[in-house]
XYZ file of C-alpha atoms in Angstrom:
354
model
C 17.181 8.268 -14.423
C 20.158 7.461 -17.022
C 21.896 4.620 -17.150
C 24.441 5.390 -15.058
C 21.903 5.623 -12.038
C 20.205 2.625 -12.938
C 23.570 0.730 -11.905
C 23.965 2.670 -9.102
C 20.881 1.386 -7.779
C 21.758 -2.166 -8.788
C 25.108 -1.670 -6.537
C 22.459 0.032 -3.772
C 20.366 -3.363 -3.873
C 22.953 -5.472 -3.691
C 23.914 -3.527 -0.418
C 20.472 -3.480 1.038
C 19.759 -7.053 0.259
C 23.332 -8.030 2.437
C 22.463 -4.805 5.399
C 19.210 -5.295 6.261
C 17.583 -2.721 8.753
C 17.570 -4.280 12.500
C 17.730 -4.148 16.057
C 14.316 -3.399 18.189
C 16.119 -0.794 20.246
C 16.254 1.326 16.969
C 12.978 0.856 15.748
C 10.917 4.213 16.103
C 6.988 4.210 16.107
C 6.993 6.998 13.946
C 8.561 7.402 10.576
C 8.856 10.524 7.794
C 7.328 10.463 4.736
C 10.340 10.603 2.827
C 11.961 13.957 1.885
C 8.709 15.820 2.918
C 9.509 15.856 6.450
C 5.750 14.502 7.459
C 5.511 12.246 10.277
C 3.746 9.364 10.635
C 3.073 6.171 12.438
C 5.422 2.989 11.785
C 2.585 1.282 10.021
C -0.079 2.344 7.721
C -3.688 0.686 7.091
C -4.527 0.223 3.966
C -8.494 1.048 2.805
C -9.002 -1.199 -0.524
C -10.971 -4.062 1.464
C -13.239 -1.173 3.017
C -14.057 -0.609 0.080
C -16.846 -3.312 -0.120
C -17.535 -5.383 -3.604
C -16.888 -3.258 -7.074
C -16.095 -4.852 -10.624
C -14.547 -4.046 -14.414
C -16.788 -4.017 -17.262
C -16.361 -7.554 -18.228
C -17.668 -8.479 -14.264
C -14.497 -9.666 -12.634
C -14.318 -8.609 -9.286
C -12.055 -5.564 -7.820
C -12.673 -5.717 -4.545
C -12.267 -8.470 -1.204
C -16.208 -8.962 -0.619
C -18.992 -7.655 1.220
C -17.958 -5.234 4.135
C -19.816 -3.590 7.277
C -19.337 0.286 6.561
C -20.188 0.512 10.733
C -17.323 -1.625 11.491
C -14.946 -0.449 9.356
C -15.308 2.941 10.723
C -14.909 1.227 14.317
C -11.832 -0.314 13.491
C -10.336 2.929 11.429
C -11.007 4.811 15.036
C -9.398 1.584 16.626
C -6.604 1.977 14.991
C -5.977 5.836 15.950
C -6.375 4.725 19.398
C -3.745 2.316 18.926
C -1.424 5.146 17.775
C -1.683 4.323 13.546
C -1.925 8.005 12.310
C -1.374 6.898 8.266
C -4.060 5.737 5.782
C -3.994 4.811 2.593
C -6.993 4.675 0.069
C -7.931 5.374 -3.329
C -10.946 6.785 -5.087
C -11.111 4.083 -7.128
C -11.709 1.503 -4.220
C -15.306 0.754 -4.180
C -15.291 2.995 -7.115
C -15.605 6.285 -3.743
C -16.632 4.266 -1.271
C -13.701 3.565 0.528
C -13.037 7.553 0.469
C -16.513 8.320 2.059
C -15.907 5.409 4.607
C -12.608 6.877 5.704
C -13.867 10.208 5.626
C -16.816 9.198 8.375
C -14.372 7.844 9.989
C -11.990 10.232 10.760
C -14.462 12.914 11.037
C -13.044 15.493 13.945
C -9.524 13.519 14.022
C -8.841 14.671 10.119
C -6.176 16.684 11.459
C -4.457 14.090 13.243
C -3.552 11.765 10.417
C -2.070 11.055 7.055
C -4.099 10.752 4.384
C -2.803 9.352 1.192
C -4.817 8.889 -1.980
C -5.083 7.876 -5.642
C -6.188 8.968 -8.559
C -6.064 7.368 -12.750
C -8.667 5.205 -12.785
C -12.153 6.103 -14.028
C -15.313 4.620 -12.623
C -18.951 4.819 -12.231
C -20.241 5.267 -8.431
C -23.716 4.039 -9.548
C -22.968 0.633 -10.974
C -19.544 0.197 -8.836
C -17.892 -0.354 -12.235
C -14.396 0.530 -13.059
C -15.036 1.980 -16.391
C -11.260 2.127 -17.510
C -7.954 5.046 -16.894
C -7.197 8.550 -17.522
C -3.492 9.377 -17.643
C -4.556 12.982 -18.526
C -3.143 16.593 -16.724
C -6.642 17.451 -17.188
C -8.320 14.324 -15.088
C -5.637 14.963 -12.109
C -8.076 18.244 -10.971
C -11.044 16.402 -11.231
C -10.041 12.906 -9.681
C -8.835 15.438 -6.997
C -11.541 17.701 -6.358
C -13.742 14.889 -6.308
C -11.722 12.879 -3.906
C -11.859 15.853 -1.588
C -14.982 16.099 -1.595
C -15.538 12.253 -0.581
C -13.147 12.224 1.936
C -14.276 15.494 3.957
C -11.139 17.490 3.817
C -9.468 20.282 2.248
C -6.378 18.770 1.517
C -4.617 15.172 0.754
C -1.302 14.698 2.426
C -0.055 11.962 -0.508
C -1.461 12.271 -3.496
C -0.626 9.034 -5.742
C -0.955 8.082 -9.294
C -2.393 4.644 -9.407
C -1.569 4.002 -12.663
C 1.240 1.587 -12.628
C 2.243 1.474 -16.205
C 2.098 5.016 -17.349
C 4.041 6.387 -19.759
C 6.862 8.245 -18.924
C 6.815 10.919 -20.878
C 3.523 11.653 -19.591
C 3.591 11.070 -16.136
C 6.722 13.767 -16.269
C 3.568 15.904 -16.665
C 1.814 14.571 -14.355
C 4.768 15.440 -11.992
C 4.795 18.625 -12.945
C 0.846 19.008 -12.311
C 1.126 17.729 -8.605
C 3.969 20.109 -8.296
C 1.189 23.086 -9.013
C -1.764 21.151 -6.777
C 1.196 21.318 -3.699
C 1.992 25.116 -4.413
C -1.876 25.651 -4.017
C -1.841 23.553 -1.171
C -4.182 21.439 -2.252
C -1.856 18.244 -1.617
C 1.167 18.540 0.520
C 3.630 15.802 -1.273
C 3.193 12.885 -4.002
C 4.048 9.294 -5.262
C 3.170 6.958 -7.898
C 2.231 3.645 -6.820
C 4.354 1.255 -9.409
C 6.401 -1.960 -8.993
C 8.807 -0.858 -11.937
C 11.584 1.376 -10.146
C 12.368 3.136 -13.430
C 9.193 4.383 -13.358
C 9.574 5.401 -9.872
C 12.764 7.348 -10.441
C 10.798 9.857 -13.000
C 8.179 10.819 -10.291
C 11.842 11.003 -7.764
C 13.061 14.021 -9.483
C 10.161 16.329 -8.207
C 11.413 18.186 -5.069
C 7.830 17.356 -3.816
C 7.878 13.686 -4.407
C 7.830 12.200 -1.103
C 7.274 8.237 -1.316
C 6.788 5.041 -4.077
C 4.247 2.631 -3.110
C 5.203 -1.035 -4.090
C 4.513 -4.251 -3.546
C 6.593 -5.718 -0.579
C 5.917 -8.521 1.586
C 8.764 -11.333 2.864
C 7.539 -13.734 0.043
C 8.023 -10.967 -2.586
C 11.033 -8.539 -1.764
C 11.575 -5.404 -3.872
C 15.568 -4.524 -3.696
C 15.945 -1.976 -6.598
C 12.748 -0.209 -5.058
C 13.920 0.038 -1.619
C 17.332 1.061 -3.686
C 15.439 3.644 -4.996
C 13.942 4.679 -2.246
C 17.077 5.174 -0.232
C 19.031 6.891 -3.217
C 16.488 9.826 -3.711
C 15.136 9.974 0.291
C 11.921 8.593 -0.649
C 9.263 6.406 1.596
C 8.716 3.016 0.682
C 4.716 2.687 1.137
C 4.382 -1.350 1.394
C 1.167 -2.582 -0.552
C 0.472 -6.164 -0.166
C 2.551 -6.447 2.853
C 0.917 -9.856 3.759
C 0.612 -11.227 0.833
C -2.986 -10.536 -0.124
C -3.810 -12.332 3.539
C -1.255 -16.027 2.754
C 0.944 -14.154 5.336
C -2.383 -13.509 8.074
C -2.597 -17.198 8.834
C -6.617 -17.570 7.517
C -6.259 -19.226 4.619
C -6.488 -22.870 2.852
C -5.988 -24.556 -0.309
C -8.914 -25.627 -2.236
C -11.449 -23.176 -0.081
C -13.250 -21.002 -2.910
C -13.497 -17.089 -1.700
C -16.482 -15.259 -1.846
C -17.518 -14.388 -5.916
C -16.993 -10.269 -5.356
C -13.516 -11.174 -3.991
C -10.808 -10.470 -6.422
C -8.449 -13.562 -5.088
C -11.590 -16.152 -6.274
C -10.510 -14.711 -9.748
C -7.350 -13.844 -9.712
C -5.989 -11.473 -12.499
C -2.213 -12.181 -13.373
C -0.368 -9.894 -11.188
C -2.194 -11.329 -8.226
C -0.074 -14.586 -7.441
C -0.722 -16.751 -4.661
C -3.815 -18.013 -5.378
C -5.717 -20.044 -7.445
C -9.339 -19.492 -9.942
C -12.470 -20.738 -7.502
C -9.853 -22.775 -5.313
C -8.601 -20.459 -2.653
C -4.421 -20.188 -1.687
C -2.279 -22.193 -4.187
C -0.791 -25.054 -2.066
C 3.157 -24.098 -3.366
C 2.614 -20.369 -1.310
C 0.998 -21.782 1.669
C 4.295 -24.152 1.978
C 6.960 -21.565 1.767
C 4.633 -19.524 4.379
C 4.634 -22.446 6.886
C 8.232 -22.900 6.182
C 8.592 -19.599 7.749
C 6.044 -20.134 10.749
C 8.005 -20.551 13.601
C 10.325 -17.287 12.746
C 7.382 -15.409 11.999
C 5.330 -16.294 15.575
C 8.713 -16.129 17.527
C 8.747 -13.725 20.361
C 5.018 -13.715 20.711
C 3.991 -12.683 17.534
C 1.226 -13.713 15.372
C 1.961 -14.942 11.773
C 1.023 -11.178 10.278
C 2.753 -9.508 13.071
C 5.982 -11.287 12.451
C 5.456 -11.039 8.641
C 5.370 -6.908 9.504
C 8.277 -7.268 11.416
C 10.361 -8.582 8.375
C 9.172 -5.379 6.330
C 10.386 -3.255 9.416
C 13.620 -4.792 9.640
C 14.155 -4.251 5.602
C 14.790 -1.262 5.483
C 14.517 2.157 7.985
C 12.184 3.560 4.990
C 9.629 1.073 5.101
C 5.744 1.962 6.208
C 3.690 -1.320 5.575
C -0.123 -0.921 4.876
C -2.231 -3.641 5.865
C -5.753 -4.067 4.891
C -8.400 -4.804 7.211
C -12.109 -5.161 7.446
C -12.859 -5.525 11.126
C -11.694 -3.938 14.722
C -9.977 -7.454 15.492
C -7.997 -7.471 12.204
C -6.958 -3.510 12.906
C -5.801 -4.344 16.584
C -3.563 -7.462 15.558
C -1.812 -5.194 12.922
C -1.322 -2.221 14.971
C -0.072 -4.709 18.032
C 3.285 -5.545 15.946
C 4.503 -2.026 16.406
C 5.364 -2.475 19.955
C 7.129 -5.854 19.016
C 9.525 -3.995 17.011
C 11.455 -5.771 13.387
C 12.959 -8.954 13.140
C 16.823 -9.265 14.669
C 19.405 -9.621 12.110
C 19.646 -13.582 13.151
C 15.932 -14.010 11.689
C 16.411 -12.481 8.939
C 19.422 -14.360 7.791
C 17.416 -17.185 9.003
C 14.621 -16.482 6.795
C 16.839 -16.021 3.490
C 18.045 -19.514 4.248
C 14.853 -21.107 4.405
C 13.664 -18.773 0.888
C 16.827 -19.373 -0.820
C 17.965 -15.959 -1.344
């Protein structure tokens, strides 16, 4: 992407940050994967947290605690009940585990769903240890095949590079690799999973790129992404969509999280909280500044912090994480609620400042 398209994407933002996308009486429960005309549900769960405690070399935690591999796979099958039909993991998470979990999970239903995946980092199963990345052509087979293999299927429906920083030059090969892996019909489309939308643009000229996964949530928007997005007919996949959990109501300031939970030590791209002291007390304002727009119309704090992503833009397909059947039935019970009306959402860049 030249220059030239970099400002047209600035002009795009602008746009999108003054049109936001409204109304409940236009608000589908299903939405396409971007240009790859695959359908799925409105909102996505997100698999990270089921993937249980893991850690980098140097023992800082990469994953949200302890989990119950029996409930997780009850509240995956909760959530197809409840009409979610898009999932989003990684093989890093859990370094596998979240892969095998999902895979149990889903089981006879495979066919019903979305799966999307990730592959760049490199890890050891045994230890749970992410051992470090591979930005290689070479280590997109095997991160595949072994995926695959985890996950019970023949196929991944979104196949993602999870390497958010990769050089361009070399993810253009990358590109090109996922473009042979769809031919084969080993993966039907692709994304990379950045916050930089120049990044995201180099991945956007594939004819089989189908989606950028960001960060988006209503404390942190993403304009030139969802510019991006709606330029080259891609998905916006919403990571972090509440906020690492600030926008799910549960947390304090000055409670420590568990020691394998990556917000107890939080690296730097992780705001929001603070080192062995829980939520830092400057988020948790601006989130109850928002409260009563958030739980309006019967929602829950995370429901109504979902709606705001919905009402963003028509390209948006939040990803919550959960860990337990309760978690996946409060997420999946904001699709029937529909985005926020155009009134909130001016309401809510008053109160932000934006």
């Amino acid at each position: 992407m030249g220059v030239d398209g970099a400002h047209d994407r600035g002009l795009l933002s602008c746009a999108l940050q003054l049109l936001p996308f409204t109304g409940m009486e236009t608000m589908a429960h299903n939405r396409t994967l971007g240009r790859s005309g695959i359908d799925v549900s409105s909102l996505g769960f997100g698999c990270w947290a089921i993937g249980g405690e893991w850690w980098s070399t140097d023992g800082q935690p990469l994953g949200w605690g302890k989990v119950d591999d029996d409930e997780s796979v009850r509240a995956i099958r909760r959530a197809l009940d409840l009409g979610v039909t898009f999932f989003d993991t990684a093989d890093g998470y859990g370094t596998g585990h979240s892969e095998r979990v999902l895979g149990r999970a889903l089981g006879k239903h495979r066919g019903d769903v979305v799966v999307a995946t990730k592959w760049g980092n490199v890890f050891d199963e045994r230890t749970r240890t992410r051992e470090g990345q591979d930005d290689s052509p070479e280590h997109v087979r095997r991160a595949l095949t072994a995926s695959l293999r985890r996950l019970n299927t023949d196929h991944v429906d979104l196949y993602q590079l999870h390497i958010s920083d990769a050089d361009p030059e070399r993810a253009a090969q990358l590109r090109a690799v996922c473009e042979e892996l769809v031919r084969e019909g080993l993966i039907r489309a692709y994304a990379w999973s950045t916050d930089d939308p120049d990044r995201a643009a180099v991945f956007a000229e594939g004819p089989h790129c189908a989606a950028v996964q960001h960060r988006l949530n209503i404390l942190q928007d993403a304009p030139e992404l969802l510019a991006l997005c709606a330029e080259s007919d891609l998905a916006s996949v919403n990571r972090s969509p509440l906020a690492m959990g600030l926008l799910a109501g549960k947390h304090t300031a000055g409670r420590a999280l568990d020691d394998g939970d990556i917000r107890n030590a939080p690296p730097a791209w992780l705001p929001g909280f603070i080192p062995n002291a829980g939520a830092d007390p400057a988020w948790l304002r601006r989130v109850d500044a928002l409260r009563s727009i958030l739980t309006s119309d019967g929602r829950t704090l995370a429901q109504g912090a979902l709606a705001w992503i919905w009402a963003r833009s028509p390209r948006t397909i939040p990803i919550p994480g959960f860990r337990t059947v309760a978690q996946a039935e409060e997420n999946a019970g904001a699709i029937a609620k529909g985005p926020l009306t155009a009134g909130q959402m001016a309401d809510v860049d008053r109160i932000l400042g934006r």
